[in-house]
Amino acid sequence: MMSIKDKVAVIGVGCSRFGENFDLSYEDMIVEATYEAYQDAGIDPKDIQAAWLGTVNPEVGSCSGKSGGSLADPLRLFDIPITRVENYCASGLDAFRNGCMAVASGMYDIALVVGAEKMRDSPPNDTLVASVWHHSHPLLNKGMSYIGFFGMSANKYREKYGLSDESLARVAVKSHHNGALNPRAFFQREIDVKTVTDSPMMAYPLRLLHCAPVTDGAAAAIITRKDLAKNFRNDSVLVKGLGLSVSTGFNINFNPDYDFLTFRSTQIAARQAYEQAGVKDPRKEISFAEVHDCFSITEILNYENLGFCQPGEGTRFIDEGVSTLEGDLPVNPSGGLKSFGHPIGATGVRMIYEITKQLQGKCGPRQVKNAKLGLAHNLGGTGIAVGVTILGN
Amino acid sequence: MMSIKDKVAVIGVGCSRFGENFDLSYEDMIVEATYEAYQDAGIDPKDIQAAWLGTVNPEVGSCSGKSGGSLADPLRLFDIPITRVENYCASGLDAFRNGCMAVASGMYDIALVVGAEKMRDSPPNDTLVASVWHHSHPLLNKGMSYIGFFGMSANKYREKYGLSDESLARVAVKSHHNGALNPRAFFQREIDVKTVTDSPMMAYPLRLLHCAPVTDGAAAAIITRKDLAKNFRNDSVLVKGLGLSVSTGFNINFNPDYDFLTFRSTQIAARQAYEQAGVKDPRKEISFAEVHDCFSITEILNYENLGFCQPGEGTRFIDEGVSTLEGDLPVNPSGGLKSFGHPIGATGVRMIYEITKQLQGKCGPRQVKNAKLGLAHNLGGTGIAVGVTILGN
């Protein structure tokens, strides 16, 4: 098997503002993110030869997003191939991965990858559409929910290794600190540990401020082959590894033996990406990471499952400040899902946006030091599909 | 731009029976098709390094098929990357296209592509789920339907070029003739012109027997790089071209100037595939084709849009028997969507199955003569996304 390493370059990125975008439609946000990426790459829309759209539920249970047409229509980007990719919350990184492989194969010189989701205008939980959808949901129809699942993870972690309310809260505090430095983040305000521990209980021990918000947003990336990248810019960023693993079914999550701490798909997708990128010791070689912090406990488990520390050492990792902006391995300098927001299909591509900008040294007050190799981690469902992408200079 | 030509080989194919499979679940059909493909390629499930699933509505408005997990679960195919691709009725060929580019990029040695759809157990039109979905459908919510759209095509064709009821019926008669020779087809019985012209009117001038049926089914293909193919078999089939175009939005279909005869996405996807395959004159060089005959008129328009004949000559093409099994350019030797059936996401991969078997000379009574270059054409929506794939020896 040949490696993808250094075959594909990111030459432009764009990102809409994330948040409650009641004044922007799904299509508006796609246009905003993509035209910023066009400008960033210095290209014209007609230069795009193929595109990928990562999106999950543009409208729950509806026809939106069922084809590449949902990207072609708002961008007037016709007469090229456009593929719609869906892989739960990992849809964004998987769209990016498919785009990169197509470029690496030589089929297209310049390609566009967009992730987008409109969530704040979705039908609320008490509507018929939502109840129909929920009835068929593999977790919800068993009386489970995502926060219930990750609440179980936190309880299992506490039982096995110990977990203080303060450690758990520090993840959210860090995310909000970074988000406050980021003009596009959903939440741009600092919070302290007490604000988190005083916030309403959602699923013990997870409180409101441990949870990523429901968000509208879109992000875009433009890619080309490495040998063509210098025609566009001198500071393009290279794709080093593209991992994806579908490692557990919902039936495994419901296995009574499941420990709720091991996300096998994260471990395997990371192993694929490390091997491709030639990373032997992620703790030393990865400069910074954007990880899928849907809940505070998930970020702690991600540290361990990505090999940034040993199992059970995740809390020390946050307590000792290793993952802060000033730490040895900054995690979620953007503010993460918690503070930047989490429009499902957009998140993976938004991570590519952040990592590219960090590697280019363009992140101002939230810039990490010595950004050489950045990792993006995008977790779908309860770990059913996970993408890990590594970019570098 | 480099060509995909002769980089990727199909080393195994499988296909469930198509029809009203009330005794088989979505998952059962995936298992049936995939295990036949494993056996055909002589490989073990653990040899699969990555997979793609093309599926549209495994359950309308539900969570099924929202990730690669929907393929991993029934096949117990864990710890590898699996991408779910959606592009309306072209989902099958687009899944195949993405899989081929990934293999051509060198990322994976052996990959699996599956298309599947469970349609006969879907909620009927008068249920809440269906009404919610229909309400959001870009055609249906304007009082239009697919058969209404293609009925318009037939009326426009008649007005511009003339179109007899007999010519239109002959397409269905040919499909049923071929399907009667195919042990896996949904409808395995001959019909005559009178049966078609006597069948109930659906959307003038399209009658019941002009329409592809609502079908359950799954199909699978296993691909590898050309240089590895000889390790598996001597009669593997090579990928010559992979076109896909998203050329019209629903807004264009509703443009008052639209002629209902030109499927720009078919023309452009075909041009891409012909260029990649080095085909200069499709009428002379393509040995046979599997085209998207969702309605009889669509097949006639496909002849023209694919360049098998000039605009307005499609009826002569069928009247003179050019597209019959014994003709110069046999079309839909399998029986096509009309007779083999049309489980949406499965159809494109089922075409790959048929073309591979034809190129290997394994089609018994429905075998076409001198099968050297076969074309698959998979049309999504009202021509919003179209895939054209060319395979050859």
XYZ file of C-alpha atoms in Angstrom, chain B residues 142-326:
185
model
C -44.429 21.719 -6.570
C -47.142 19.255 -7.589
C -44.698 17.453 -9.911
C -43.568 13.834 -9.828
C -40.827 11.863 -11.549
C -43.275 10.203 -13.919
C -44.890 13.595 -14.567
C -41.480 15.005 -15.438
C -40.598 12.195 -17.839
C -44.149 12.254 -19.231
C -43.377 15.867 -20.194
C -40.203 14.598 -21.907
C -42.270 12.156 -23.956
C -44.755 14.861 -24.945
C -41.983 17.277 -25.902
C -40.295 14.522 -27.908
C -43.517 13.723 -29.741
C -44.052 17.410 -30.514
C -40.490 17.941 -31.795
C -39.637 14.665 -33.567
C -42.758 12.524 -33.525
C -43.110 9.475 -31.243
C -45.412 6.535 -31.854
C -46.908 4.485 -29.043
C -45.274 1.456 -30.668
C -41.730 2.892 -30.550
C -42.154 3.792 -26.910
C -43.564 0.344 -26.102
C -40.714 -1.420 -27.928
C -38.255 -0.232 -25.244
C -40.209 -2.066 -22.556
C -40.732 -5.095 -24.799
C -36.956 -5.318 -25.371
C -36.248 -4.987 -21.630
C -38.715 -7.744 -20.778
C -37.294 -9.969 -23.503
C -33.805 -9.616 -22.019
C -35.066 -9.906 -18.445
C -36.816 -13.159 -19.326
C -33.351 -14.571 -20.087
C -31.958 -13.384 -16.737
C -32.527 -15.591 -13.679
C -31.997 -12.684 -11.232
C -34.336 -10.164 -12.871
C -37.442 -8.952 -11.035
C -39.713 -9.590 -14.067
C -38.757 -12.684 -16.039
C -41.526 -12.735 -18.581
C -41.913 -11.489 -22.146
C -44.498 -8.863 -22.983
C -45.690 -7.589 -26.372
C -46.423 -4.090 -27.646
C -50.152 -4.511 -27.076
C -49.633 -5.442 -23.413
C -47.774 -2.153 -22.956
C -50.240 0.010 -24.895
C -53.145 -1.625 -23.018
C -51.608 -1.106 -19.578
C -53.049 1.636 -17.327
C -52.152 5.243 -18.134
C -49.940 6.805 -15.436
C -48.817 10.196 -16.802
C -49.660 10.693 -20.464
C -48.233 9.115 -22.587
C -46.444 6.906 -20.051
C -48.311 3.772 -19.009
C -47.664 1.320 -16.184
C -45.421 -0.882 -18.332
C -43.221 2.070 -19.300
C -42.116 2.385 -15.655
C -39.284 0.725 -13.739
C -40.683 -1.029 -10.677
C -40.085 -0.235 -7.005
C -37.601 -2.936 -6.032
C -35.482 -4.411 -3.236
C -31.908 -5.400 -4.037
C -28.189 -5.110 -3.446
C -25.078 -5.487 -5.600
C -21.353 -5.581 -4.824
C -18.044 -5.173 -6.643
C -14.491 -5.807 -5.483
C -11.730 -3.726 -7.014
C -7.949 -3.654 -6.917
C -5.065 -2.017 -8.758
C -4.399 -3.386 -12.235
C -0.949 -4.691 -11.276
C -2.456 -6.783 -8.464
C -5.434 -8.135 -10.420
C -3.588 -11.078 -11.944
C -3.079 -12.462 -8.426
C -6.826 -13.021 -8.274
C -7.990 -14.012 -11.761
C -7.100 -13.925 -15.430
C -10.375 -12.453 -16.636
C -10.568 -9.345 -14.462
C -12.137 -6.309 -16.058
C -10.483 -2.891 -16.318
C -11.925 0.510 -15.475
C -11.561 2.726 -18.556
C -13.444 5.857 -17.573
C -15.361 7.311 -14.602
C -17.548 10.294 -15.467
C -19.875 12.121 -13.104
C -21.602 15.409 -13.633
C -23.948 17.512 -11.542
C -25.202 19.721 -14.310
C -28.672 20.912 -13.491
C -30.420 21.991 -10.335
C -34.135 21.494 -9.823
C -34.435 25.225 -10.475
C -33.141 24.630 -14.011
C -35.612 21.787 -14.550
C -38.343 24.296 -13.675
C -37.022 26.894 -16.092
C -39.795 27.571 -18.642
C -37.193 27.278 -21.420
C -36.166 23.748 -20.454
C -36.763 21.347 -23.370
C -37.097 18.163 -21.251
C -35.020 16.342 -23.915
C -31.467 17.432 -23.132
C -29.877 15.788 -20.125
C -26.766 17.912 -19.893
C -25.370 15.857 -17.017
C -25.566 12.699 -19.152
C -23.801 14.470 -22.023
C -21.018 15.825 -19.795
C -20.495 12.661 -17.720
C -20.306 10.707 -20.994
C -17.804 13.194 -22.461
C -15.604 12.806 -19.366
C -15.736 9.005 -19.544
C -15.149 8.901 -23.324
C -12.128 11.201 -23.006
C -10.645 9.112 -20.207
C -11.282 5.867 -22.090
C -10.047 7.279 -25.414
C -13.415 6.671 -27.076
C -13.828 8.856 -30.162
C -17.024 7.411 -31.655
C -19.208 5.750 -29.012
C -21.594 4.339 -31.600
C -18.749 2.303 -33.100
C -16.540 1.676 -30.073
C -18.967 0.884 -27.235
C -19.910 -2.801 -27.528
C -22.990 -2.638 -25.262
C -24.455 -0.501 -22.523
C -26.528 -0.620 -19.363
C -28.466 2.660 -19.262
C -30.853 4.233 -16.783
C -34.294 3.380 -18.232
C -36.407 4.589 -15.314
C -39.100 5.137 -17.995
C -39.172 4.018 -21.652
C -38.729 7.575 -22.893
C -35.615 7.958 -20.731
C -33.894 5.108 -22.579
C -34.659 6.752 -25.949
C -33.273 10.057 -24.674
C -30.233 8.247 -23.246
C -29.346 6.884 -26.722
C -29.215 10.470 -27.952
C -27.574 12.100 -24.937
C -24.889 9.396 -24.759
C -24.039 9.946 -28.426
C -25.234 6.530 -29.647
C -27.284 8.444 -32.232
C -28.235 12.013 -33.160
C -31.015 13.957 -31.420
C -34.352 12.822 -32.841
C -32.958 9.468 -34.013
C -33.604 7.585 -30.768
C -36.878 6.107 -31.976
C -35.255 4.808 -35.177
C -32.543 3.272 -32.940
C -35.152 1.179 -31.124
C -37.410 0.615 -34.156
C -34.529 -0.773 -36.239
C -33.423 -3.059 -33.412
C -29.948 -1.552 -32.945
C -30.265 -1.854 -29.142
C -31.603 -5.427 -29.029
C -29.423 -8.314 -27.850
C -28.706 -9.135 -31.491
